[in-house]
Coordinates of C-alpha atoms and ligand atoms in Angstrom, one line a residue:
M1 CA 129.8 131.6 125.9
L2 CA 126.3 130.2 125.9
V3 CA 126.3 127.6 128.6
K4 CA 127.3 127.8 132.2
T5 CA 130.6 126.1 133.1
E6 CA 130.2 124.7 136.5
G7 CA 129.4 121.1 136.8
P8 CA 125.9 119.8 137.5
R9 CA 124.8 119.6 141.1
S10 CA 124.4 115.9 140.9
G11 CA 128.2 115.9 140.5
M12 CA 128.3 112.9 138.2
R13 CA 131.6 112.8 136.3
G14 CA 130.2 112.1 132.9
H15 CA 128.0 115.1 133.1
R16 CA 130.8 117.4 134.1
Q17 CA 132.8 116.3 131.1
L18 CA 130.0 116.8 128.7
T19 CA 129.2 120.2 130.0
A20 CA 132.7 121.2 129.4
L21 CA 132.6 120.0 125.9
V22 CA 129.5 121.9 125.1
T23 CA 131.0 125.0 126.7
V24 CA 134.3 124.9 124.9
T25 CA 133.1 124.5 121.3
V26 CA 129.7 126.1 121.3
G27 CA 128.4 126.2 117.7
G28 CA 130.5 123.3 116.6
T29 CA 130.0 119.6 116.5
A30 CA 130.7 119.2 120.2
T31 CA 127.4 121.0 120.8
F32 CA 125.7 118.1 119.1
A33 CA 127.7 115.7 121.2
G34 CA 126.2 117.5 124.3
L35 CA 122.7 117.2 122.9
C36 CA 123.3 113.6 122.0
V37 CA 123.7 112.5 125.4
W38 CA 120.6 110.9 126.6
N39 CA 121.4 109.6 130.1
G40 CA 118.0 110.2 131.4
N41 CA 119.0 112.9 133.8
E42 CA 116.3 115.6 133.9
N43 CA 118.4 118.2 135.6
F44 CA 121.1 118.0 133.0
Y45 CA 118.6 118.8 130.3
R46 CA 116.8 121.4 132.4
D47 CA 119.9 123.2 133.5
Y48 CA 122.2 123.0 130.5
V49 CA 120.9 121.7 127.3
M50 CA 117.5 123.4 127.1
P51 CA 118.7 126.8 128.2
F52 CA 121.3 126.6 125.5
T53 CA 118.8 125.6 122.8
K54 CA 116.5 128.4 123.8
R55 CA 119.1 130.9 122.8
L56 CA 118.9 129.7 119.2
D57 CA 116.2 130.8 116.9
P58 CA 113.4 128.2 117.2
E59 CA 113.7 126.7 113.7
T60 CA 117.5 126.1 114.2
S61 CA 116.7 124.6 117.6
H62 CA 114.1 122.3 116.0
Q63 CA 116.7 121.3 113.3
L64 CA 119.2 120.6 116.0
A65 CA 116.8 118.4 117.9
V66 CA 116.0 116.4 114.8
F67 CA 119.7 116.1 114.1
A68 CA 120.3 114.8 117.6
M69 CA 117.5 112.2 117.1
K70 CA 119.0 111.2 113.8
H71 CA 122.6 110.8 114.6
C72 CA 122.8 110.2 118.3
L73 CA 123.5 107.1 120.2
I74 CA 120.7 107.8 122.5
K75 CA 121.0 105.3 125.2
K76 CA 118.1 103.0 125.2
Q77 CA 115.9 102.9 128.2
H78 CA 116.7 99.6 129.9
K79 CA 113.6 99.6 131.9
N80 CA 110.6 98.4 130.1
D81 CA 107.4 100.5 130.3
P82 CA 105.2 99.5 133.1
E83 CA 102.4 97.1 132.3
S84 CA 99.8 99.7 133.2
L85 CA 100.8 101.7 130.2
A86 CA 100.6 98.9 127.6
T87 CA 97.8 99.7 125.2
K88 CA 96.2 97.7 122.4
L89 CA 94.3 99.5 119.7
W90 CA 93.6 98.8 116.1
N91 CA 95.4 95.5 116.6
L92 CA 98.6 97.4 117.3
S93 CA 100.5 97.0 120.5
F94 CA 101.8 100.2 122.1
S95 CA 104.2 99.7 125.0
N96 CA 103.0 103.1 126.3
P97 CA 100.3 105.6 125.1
I98 CA 102.6 108.6 124.8
G99 CA 103.4 109.5 121.2
L100 CA 105.1 112.2 119.3
A101 CA 102.7 114.4 117.4
A102 CA 103.1 115.3 113.7
G103 CA 105.3 118.2 112.7
F104 CA 108.5 117.3 114.7
D105 CA 109.8 114.6 112.4
K106 CA 108.3 115.9 109.2
Q107 CA 110.8 114.1 107.0
A108 CA 111.2 110.8 108.9
E109 CA 114.8 111.3 110.0
G110 CA 114.8 110.6 113.7
M111 CA 112.5 107.6 114.2
Q112 CA 115.0 105.4 115.9
G113 CA 116.2 108.1 118.3
L114 CA 112.6 109.0 119.1
H115 CA 111.8 105.4 119.8
R116 CA 114.8 105.2 122.1
T117 CA 113.7 108.4 123.8
G118 CA 110.7 106.3 125.0
F119 CA 107.8 107.4 122.8
G120 CA 105.2 104.6 122.3
F121 CA 104.6 105.8 118.8
V122 CA 105.8 108.4 116.4
E123 CA 103.8 110.3 113.8
I124 CA 105.8 111.3 110.7
G125 CA 104.8 114.3 108.5
S126 CA 102.8 116.0 107.4
V127 CA 104.2 114.8 104.1
T128 CA 103.0 116.2 100.8
P129 CA 103.0 114.3 97.5
E130 CA 105.6 116.6 95.8
P131 CA 108.4 118.4 97.7
Q132 CA 107.5 121.9 98.8
E133 CA 109.3 124.7 100.7
G134 CA 106.6 125.9 103.0
N135 CA 106.3 129.5 104.1
D136 CA 109.0 132.2 104.3
K137 CA 111.1 132.3 107.5
P138 CA 110.7 133.2 110.3
R139 CA 107.8 130.8 110.6
V140 CA 108.2 129.4 114.2
F141 CA 107.9 131.5 117.3
R142 CA 108.6 130.6 120.9
L143 CA 106.3 132.0 123.6
S144 CA 108.5 131.0 126.5
E145 CA 106.5 132.8 129.2
D146 CA 103.4 130.8 128.0
N147 CA 105.1 127.5 127.4
A148 CA 103.7 127.8 123.9
I149 CA 104.8 127.9 120.2
I150 CA 103.2 129.6 117.3
N151 CA 104.0 128.1 113.9
R152 CA 103.2 128.7 110.3
Y153 CA 105.7 126.3 108.6
G154 CA 103.2 125.9 105.8
F155 CA 104.1 122.2 105.4
N156 CA 107.6 122.1 104.3
S157 CA 108.1 118.6 103.0
E158 CA 110.6 116.6 101.1
G159 CA 107.7 114.8 99.5
H160 CA 106.4 111.3 99.3
E161 CA 109.3 109.5 97.6
V162 CA 112.1 110.6 100.1
V163 CA 110.0 110.1 103.2
Y164 CA 108.7 106.8 101.9
N165 CA 112.2 105.3 101.6
R166 CA 113.1 106.4 105.1
V167 CA 109.9 105.0 106.7
K168 CA 110.3 101.8 104.7
D169 CA 113.8 101.2 106.1
E170 CA 112.7 101.9 109.6
G171 CA 109.7 99.6 109.2
E172 CA 112.0 96.7 108.5
K173 CA 113.7 97.0 111.8
K174 CA 112.5 94.8 114.6
D175 CA 113.0 97.2 117.4
R176 CA 111.0 100.2 116.5
A177 CA 108.1 102.3 117.6
V178 CA 104.7 102.2 116.1
I179 CA 104.8 104.6 113.1
G180 CA 102.0 106.7 111.8
V181 CA 102.2 108.9 108.7
N182 CA 100.4 112.2 108.6
L183 CA 99.4 112.9 105.0
G184 CA 99.3 116.4 103.6
K185 CA 98.3 118.1 100.5
N186 CA 100.5 120.3 98.3
K187 CA 99.8 124.0 98.5
M188 CA 99.4 124.2 94.7
S189 CA 97.2 121.1 94.5
S190 CA 93.6 121.8 93.5
D191 CA 92.3 118.5 94.8
A192 CA 92.9 117.6 98.4
T193 CA 91.2 114.3 98.0
Q194 CA 93.6 113.3 95.2
D195 CA 96.6 114.2 97.3
Y196 CA 95.4 112.2 100.3
V197 CA 94.5 109.2 98.1
A198 CA 98.1 109.4 96.7
G199 CA 99.3 109.3 100.2
V200 CA 97.2 106.3 101.1
N201 CA 98.5 104.4 98.1
K202 CA 102.1 105.4 98.8
F203 CA 102.2 104.7 102.5
G204 CA 99.4 102.3 103.1
K205 CA 101.7 99.3 102.9
I206 CA 104.4 100.5 105.3
A207 CA 102.7 102.8 107.9
D208 CA 101.1 101.4 111.0
Y209 CA 98.4 104.1 110.7
L210 CA 97.6 107.0 108.4
V211 CA 96.2 110.5 109.2
I212 CA 94.4 113.0 107.1
N213 CA 93.3 116.4 108.4
V214 CA 90.3 118.6 108.2
S215 CA 92.0 121.1 110.4
S216 CA 91.4 124.3 108.5
P217 CA 88.5 125.9 110.3
N218 CA 86.0 128.3 108.8
T219 CA 86.8 127.9 105.2
P220 CA 85.3 131.2 103.9
G221 CA 82.3 130.8 101.7
L222 CA 81.5 127.3 102.8
R223 CA 78.2 126.9 104.7
G224 CA 77.2 124.1 107.0
L225 CA 75.6 121.7 104.5
Q226 CA 78.1 122.2 101.8
K227 CA 80.9 121.6 104.3
K228 CA 79.4 118.4 105.4
A229 CA 79.0 117.2 101.9
E230 CA 82.6 118.1 101.1
L231 CA 83.8 116.3 104.2
E232 CA 81.8 113.2 103.3
H233 CA 83.3 113.2 99.8
L234 CA 86.8 113.5 101.1
I235 CA 86.6 110.8 103.8
S236 CA 84.6 108.3 101.7
N237 CA 87.1 108.6 98.8
V238 CA 90.1 108.2 101.0
L239 CA 88.6 105.3 102.8
E240 CA 87.8 103.6 99.5
A241 CA 91.4 103.9 98.5
R242 CA 92.5 102.5 101.8
N243 CA 90.1 99.6 101.5
A244 CA 91.3 98.8 98.1
L245 CA 94.9 98.4 99.2
N246 CA 96.3 95.0 98.5
V247 CA 97.9 94.3 101.9
P248 CA 97.6 91.7 104.6
K249 CA 96.5 94.2 107.2
L250 CA 94.7 97.5 106.2
P251 CA 96.2 100.5 108.1
P252 CA 93.8 102.3 110.3
L253 CA 92.8 105.7 108.9
L254 CA 92.5 108.6 111.3
L255 CA 91.2 112.1 110.9
K256 CA 92.8 115.0 112.7
I257 CA 90.7 118.0 113.6
A258 CA 91.1 121.6 114.7
P259 CA 90.1 122.7 118.2
D260 CA 88.5 125.8 116.8
L261 CA 85.3 124.2 115.6
S262 CA 81.8 125.5 116.5
E263 CA 79.4 123.1 118.3
E264 CA 77.6 122.8 115.0
E265 CA 80.8 121.8 113.2
K266 CA 81.7 119.2 115.8
K267 CA 78.2 117.7 115.5
D268 CA 78.6 117.6 111.7
I269 CA 81.9 115.9 111.9
A270 CA 80.7 113.3 114.5
N271 CA 77.7 112.5 112.3
V272 CA 79.8 112.1 109.2
V273 CA 82.4 109.8 110.7
L274 CA 79.7 107.6 112.2
K275 CA 78.3 106.9 108.8
N276 CA 79.1 103.6 107.3
N277 CA 81.0 104.9 104.3
C278 CA 82.9 107.5 106.3
R279 CA 83.7 105.5 109.3
V280 CA 87.3 106.4 110.1
D281 CA 89.1 104.3 112.6
G282 CA 90.2 107.1 114.9
L283 CA 90.2 110.8 115.5
I284 CA 93.2 113.0 116.5
V285 CA 92.0 115.9 118.6
S286 CA 93.5 118.4 118.2
N287 CA 95.7 120.4 115.8
T288 CA 97.0 123.8 116.9
T289 CA 94.5 126.7 117.6
I290 CA 94.2 129.9 115.6
S291 CA 92.6 131.5 118.7
R292 CA 94.7 133.7 121.0
P293 CA 93.7 133.3 124.7
E294 CA 93.7 136.5 126.8
S295 CA 96.3 134.9 129.0
L296 CA 99.2 135.1 126.5
K297 CA 102.2 137.1 127.5
G298 CA 104.9 136.3 124.9
D299 CA 106.1 139.0 122.5
S300 CA 105.2 136.9 119.5
K301 CA 101.6 136.3 120.5
D302 CA 100.2 138.2 117.6
E303 CA 102.1 136.3 114.9
I304 CA 99.9 134.5 112.4
G305 CA 99.9 130.7 112.8
G306 CA 98.8 127.8 114.9
L307 CA 99.2 128.1 118.7
S308 CA 100.3 125.0 120.6
G309 CA 101.4 124.1 124.1
E310 CA 100.0 125.0 127.5
P311 CA 97.4 127.6 126.4
L312 CA 95.9 124.9 124.1
K313 CA 95.7 122.3 126.8
D314 CA 92.2 122.9 128.2
I315 CA 90.8 123.9 124.8
S316 CA 91.8 120.6 123.3
T317 CA 90.7 118.6 126.3
K318 CA 87.2 120.1 126.0
C319 CA 87.2 119.3 122.3
I320 CA 88.1 115.6 123.1
R321 CA 85.3 115.4 125.7
D322 CA 82.8 116.9 123.2
I323 CA 83.9 114.6 120.4
Y324 CA 83.9 111.5 122.6
R325 CA 80.3 112.2 123.6
L326 CA 79.1 113.1 120.2
T327 CA 80.5 109.8 118.8
N328 CA 79.3 107.8 121.8
G329 CA 82.9 106.7 122.5
Q330 CA 82.7 104.5 119.4
I331 CA 85.7 105.9 117.7
P332 CA 89.1 105.9 119.4
I333 CA 90.6 109.3 120.0
I334 CA 94.3 110.4 120.2
G335 CA 94.3 113.4 122.5
V336 CA 96.9 116.1 121.8
G337 CA 97.4 119.7 123.0
G338 CA 99.5 121.0 125.8
V339 CA 100.4 117.7 127.4
A340 CA 103.5 118.3 129.7
S341 CA 102.8 116.0 132.7
G342 CA 101.3 112.7 133.7
Q343 CA 98.3 114.6 135.0
D344 CA 97.8 116.4 131.7
A345 CA 97.9 113.0 129.9
F346 CA 95.5 111.6 132.5
E347 CA 93.0 114.4 131.9
K348 CA 93.0 113.7 128.2
I349 CA 92.4 110.0 128.8
L350 CA 89.5 110.7 131.2
A351 CA 88.0 113.0 128.7
G352 CA 88.1 110.2 126.1
A353 CA 91.5 109.8 124.6
S354 CA 92.9 106.2 124.2
L355 CA 96.3 107.5 123.3
V356 CA 98.0 110.8 123.8
Q357 CA 100.5 112.8 121.8
L358 CA 102.7 115.8 122.5
Y359 CA 105.0 118.2 120.7
T360 CA 105.5 121.5 122.4
S361 CA 106.5 120.2 125.8
F362 CA 109.2 118.0 124.1
A363 CA 110.5 121.1 122.4
F364 CA 110.8 123.0 125.7
Q365 CA 111.9 120.2 128.0
G366 CA 113.7 117.7 125.7
P367 CA 113.7 113.9 126.0
P368 CA 113.3 113.6 129.8
V369 CA 109.7 114.8 129.6
V370 CA 108.7 111.5 128.0
R371 CA 110.0 109.4 130.8
R372 CA 108.6 111.7 133.4
I373 CA 105.1 111.7 131.9
K374 CA 105.2 107.9 131.8
R375 CA 106.3 107.6 135.4
E376 CA 103.7 110.1 136.6
L377 CA 100.9 108.5 134.5
D378 CA 101.7 105.1 135.9
E379 CA 101.5 106.5 139.4
I380 CA 98.3 108.5 138.8
L381 CA 96.5 105.5 137.3
R382 CA 97.4 103.4 140.3
L383 CA 96.3 106.1 142.8
N384 CA 93.0 106.3 141.1
G385 CA 92.4 102.5 141.1
Y386 CA 93.0 101.8 137.4
T387 CA 95.2 98.8 136.4
N388 CA 95.8 100.2 132.9
V389 CA 95.1 103.1 130.6
S390 CA 92.2 101.5 128.7
E391 CA 90.2 101.2 131.9
A392 CA 90.3 105.0 132.4
V393 CA 89.4 106.1 128.9
G394 CA 86.4 108.4 128.9
R395 CA 85.6 107.8 132.5
E396 CA 84.9 111.4 133.1
S397 CA 82.7 111.8 130.0
R398 CA 80.7 108.7 131.0
K399 CA 79.6 110.1 134.4
Ligands
FMN401 C1 106.3 123.5 115.0 C2 105.1 122.7 114.8 C3 104.8 122.1 113.6 C4 103.7 121.3 113.4 N1 103.5 120.7 112.2 C5 102.4 119.8 112.0 C6 102.2 119.1 110.8 O1 103.0 119.2 109.9 N2 101.1 118.4 110.7 C7 100.2 118.2 111.8 O2 99.2 117.5 111.6 N3 100.4 118.9 112.9 C8 101.4 119.7 113.1 N4 101.6 120.3 114.3 C9 100.6 120.2 115.4 C10 101.0 119.1 116.4 O3 101.0 117.9 115.8 C11 100.0 119.1 117.6 O4 98.7 118.8 117.1 C12 99.9 120.5 118.3 O5 101.2 121.1 118.3 C13 99.3 120.4 119.7 O6 100.2 119.6 120.5 P1 101.2 120.3 121.6 O7 100.5 121.3 122.4 O8 101.7 119.1 122.4 O9 102.3 120.9 120.8 C14 102.8 121.1 114.5 C15 103.0 121.7 115.7 C16 104.2 122.5 115.9 C17 104.4 123.2 117.2
NAG402 C1 93.6 96.4 130.6 O1 92.8 95.8 131.7 C2 91.7 95.1 131.2 C3 91.0 94.6 132.5 O2 90.4 95.6 133.2 C4 92.0 94.0 130.4 O3 90.9 93.3 129.9 C5 92.9 94.5 129.2 O4 93.4 93.4 128.4 C6 94.0 95.3 129.7 N1 94.7 95.9 128.5 C7 96.0 95.6 128.2 C8 96.5 96.2 127.0 O5 96.7 95.0 129.0
NAG403 C1 95.5 91.0 114.7 O1 96.8 90.5 115.1 C2 96.8 89.1 115.3 C3 98.2 88.7 115.8 O2 99.0 89.8 116.1 C4 96.5 88.5 113.9 O3 96.5 87.1 114.0 C5 95.2 89.0 113.4 O4 94.9 88.5 112.1 C6 95.1 90.5 113.4 N1 93.8 90.9 113.0 C7 93.6 91.8 112.0 C8 92.2 92.2 111.8 O5 94.5 92.3 111.4
NAG404 C1 96.5 122.9 111.6 O1 96.2 124.2 112.0 C2 96.8 125.2 111.2 C3 96.4 126.6 111.8 O2 95.0 126.6 111.9 C4 96.5 125.1 109.7 O3 97.2 126.0 109.0 C5 96.9 123.7 109.3 O4 96.5 123.5 107.9 C6 96.2 122.7 110.1 N1 96.5 121.3 109.7 C7 97.5 120.6 109.9 C8 97.6 119.2 109.4 O5 98.5 121.0 110.6
NAG405 C1 99.1 119.4 105.7 C2 97.8 119.6 105.1 O1 97.5 119.0 104.1 N1 97.0 120.5 105.7 C3 95.6 120.7 105.2 C4 94.6 120.4 106.2 O2 93.3 120.6 105.7 C5 93.0 121.9 105.2 C6 91.6 121.8 104.6 O3 90.7 121.5 105.5 C7 94.1 122.3 104.2 O4 93.9 123.6 103.8 C8 95.5 122.1 104.7 O5 96.4 122.4 103.7

C-alpha cells in the first residue's frame, strides 16, 4: 500500500472517498482518478497525492502528471485572477504572470488541464523538427532534500508535425492559456539555424510566442568573438524567417539562455540582442544550471545534466538582474529558476522579470502551488505599494 488510509484532517467527505479509491487500487486507473481531482485543496495534495507520486521513479511520475493534465476534468478555478496580476506584453494579455516552463508539456498534451490549473501561460516543447528519442533512461533524478531535479532528457520529442496538430487544435479554443512554443534542434542536425527556421515556419502561425535557445554554455573550441558572430548569425536568420511570415500578427521571438554564462558572455549576448538585426522581443532567463552548488545533499547530485529548482533560484535571479541592466531594461524578460512562492516570483520581478515561469516546484507540489503563488504575489504587491506587476518590474535593478 502506497498511500495512507485515514481521511484528510479537513474531514471533507469527497476527499475521504477519493483517498480510499487511491488506496484500494494503487497502480490502476483509480490512481489517476485520485490525481485527477483538482479541488484546490493544498493539504490533499501535500499529504496524499504528492507523497504517492514521489515513490514512483521521476519519469513515470512526470508521465502521470502529464496524463492527469490531459485526461482530467480539472475543475476550473471559478475565481478570476486578481487585477493586480493582469499583465500585458507583446500585445498579449496574460490574466496572471505565472507560466509553466518548457519541458513539462513537451508534446503539447496537457494544455487545457494546465490552463485550468491556473497558469497564465504555458510553454510547449522543446520540440524538434523530426521525432527523436532523447537520452537513455534513467535521465531524470529527484533531489528531494534539495527541492531540486537533475535532468538529461536530451530533448525527446514527437517532432513538429504531431505537436503542431495538437497546438493548432488548442489554439482554436476560446478559453485557453497563452501558448508559447519552445523550438529545439535535432541531435543529428548539423545546422541549428535551419532547425529553428523550420520551427518558426511551422509554428509561427499558431503560437502566441516562440523560443529558441543558446543555452549550451562553453562550447569547447569557440572563443569570444567567434561565439558572438555565431550568435548573431543564428538570431538574425531566425528573425528574418519570423519577419517573413505571412500572418496578421508576427509572433514575438524569445531567446532562452543558461545561467552559467561568464560576465563576458552576458555582455556579448546583451550587445548582440540590442542590435537592430538581432533584436529579439524577449529573453528567458534561465535554463537549468550545469553547476553543482556546495549545498546539495541529494544522492543524485553528481548525475550529469541540468539542475533546476531551489538551488538554482538565486543563481537565476542574479542572471536576470545582470541581463536587465546590460540591456537597459529594453527587452522584456521571463524569469525562471526555483520559483516556489509568491516571494520568489516577486524577487524575479524586482530583478527585472515581466513574467515568471516554473517547473520544479510544480513537480514537487502539484497544481496547488500555482494558486498559492498567485495569492501570495497579489498580497506582496499590495503590501509593497504596487497596484500591478508591471509597476514592480526591475524596481530593484533601477535603484
Ligand atoms: C525535467 C525537465 C525538463 C526540461 N526540459 C526543457 C526543455 O525541453 N526545454 C527547455 O527550454 N527547458 C527545459 N527545462 C528547463 C525549464 O524550462 C526551466 O528553465 C528550469 O527547470 C528552471 O526552472 P525551475 O527551477 O522552476 O524548474 C526542463 C527542466 C526540467 C526539470
Ligand atoms: C498597471 O498599472 C499602470 C499604472 O501604474 C497602468 O498604466 C497599466 O495599464 C497597468 N497594467 C495593466 C495590465 O493593467
Ligand atoms: C494589438 O492588439 C489590438 C487589439 O487586441 C490590435 O488592434 C492591434 O492591431 C494589435 N497590434 C499589433 C502590433 O499586433
Ligand atoms: C539547457 O541546459 C542543459 C544543461 O546545460 C542543456 O543540455 C540544454 O541544451 C539547454 N537548453 C535547453 C533548451 O534546455
Ligand atoms: C532543445 C535544443 O535545441 N537545445 C539546444 C540549445 O542550444 C544548444 C547550442 O547552444 C544546443 O546544443 C542544444 O541542443
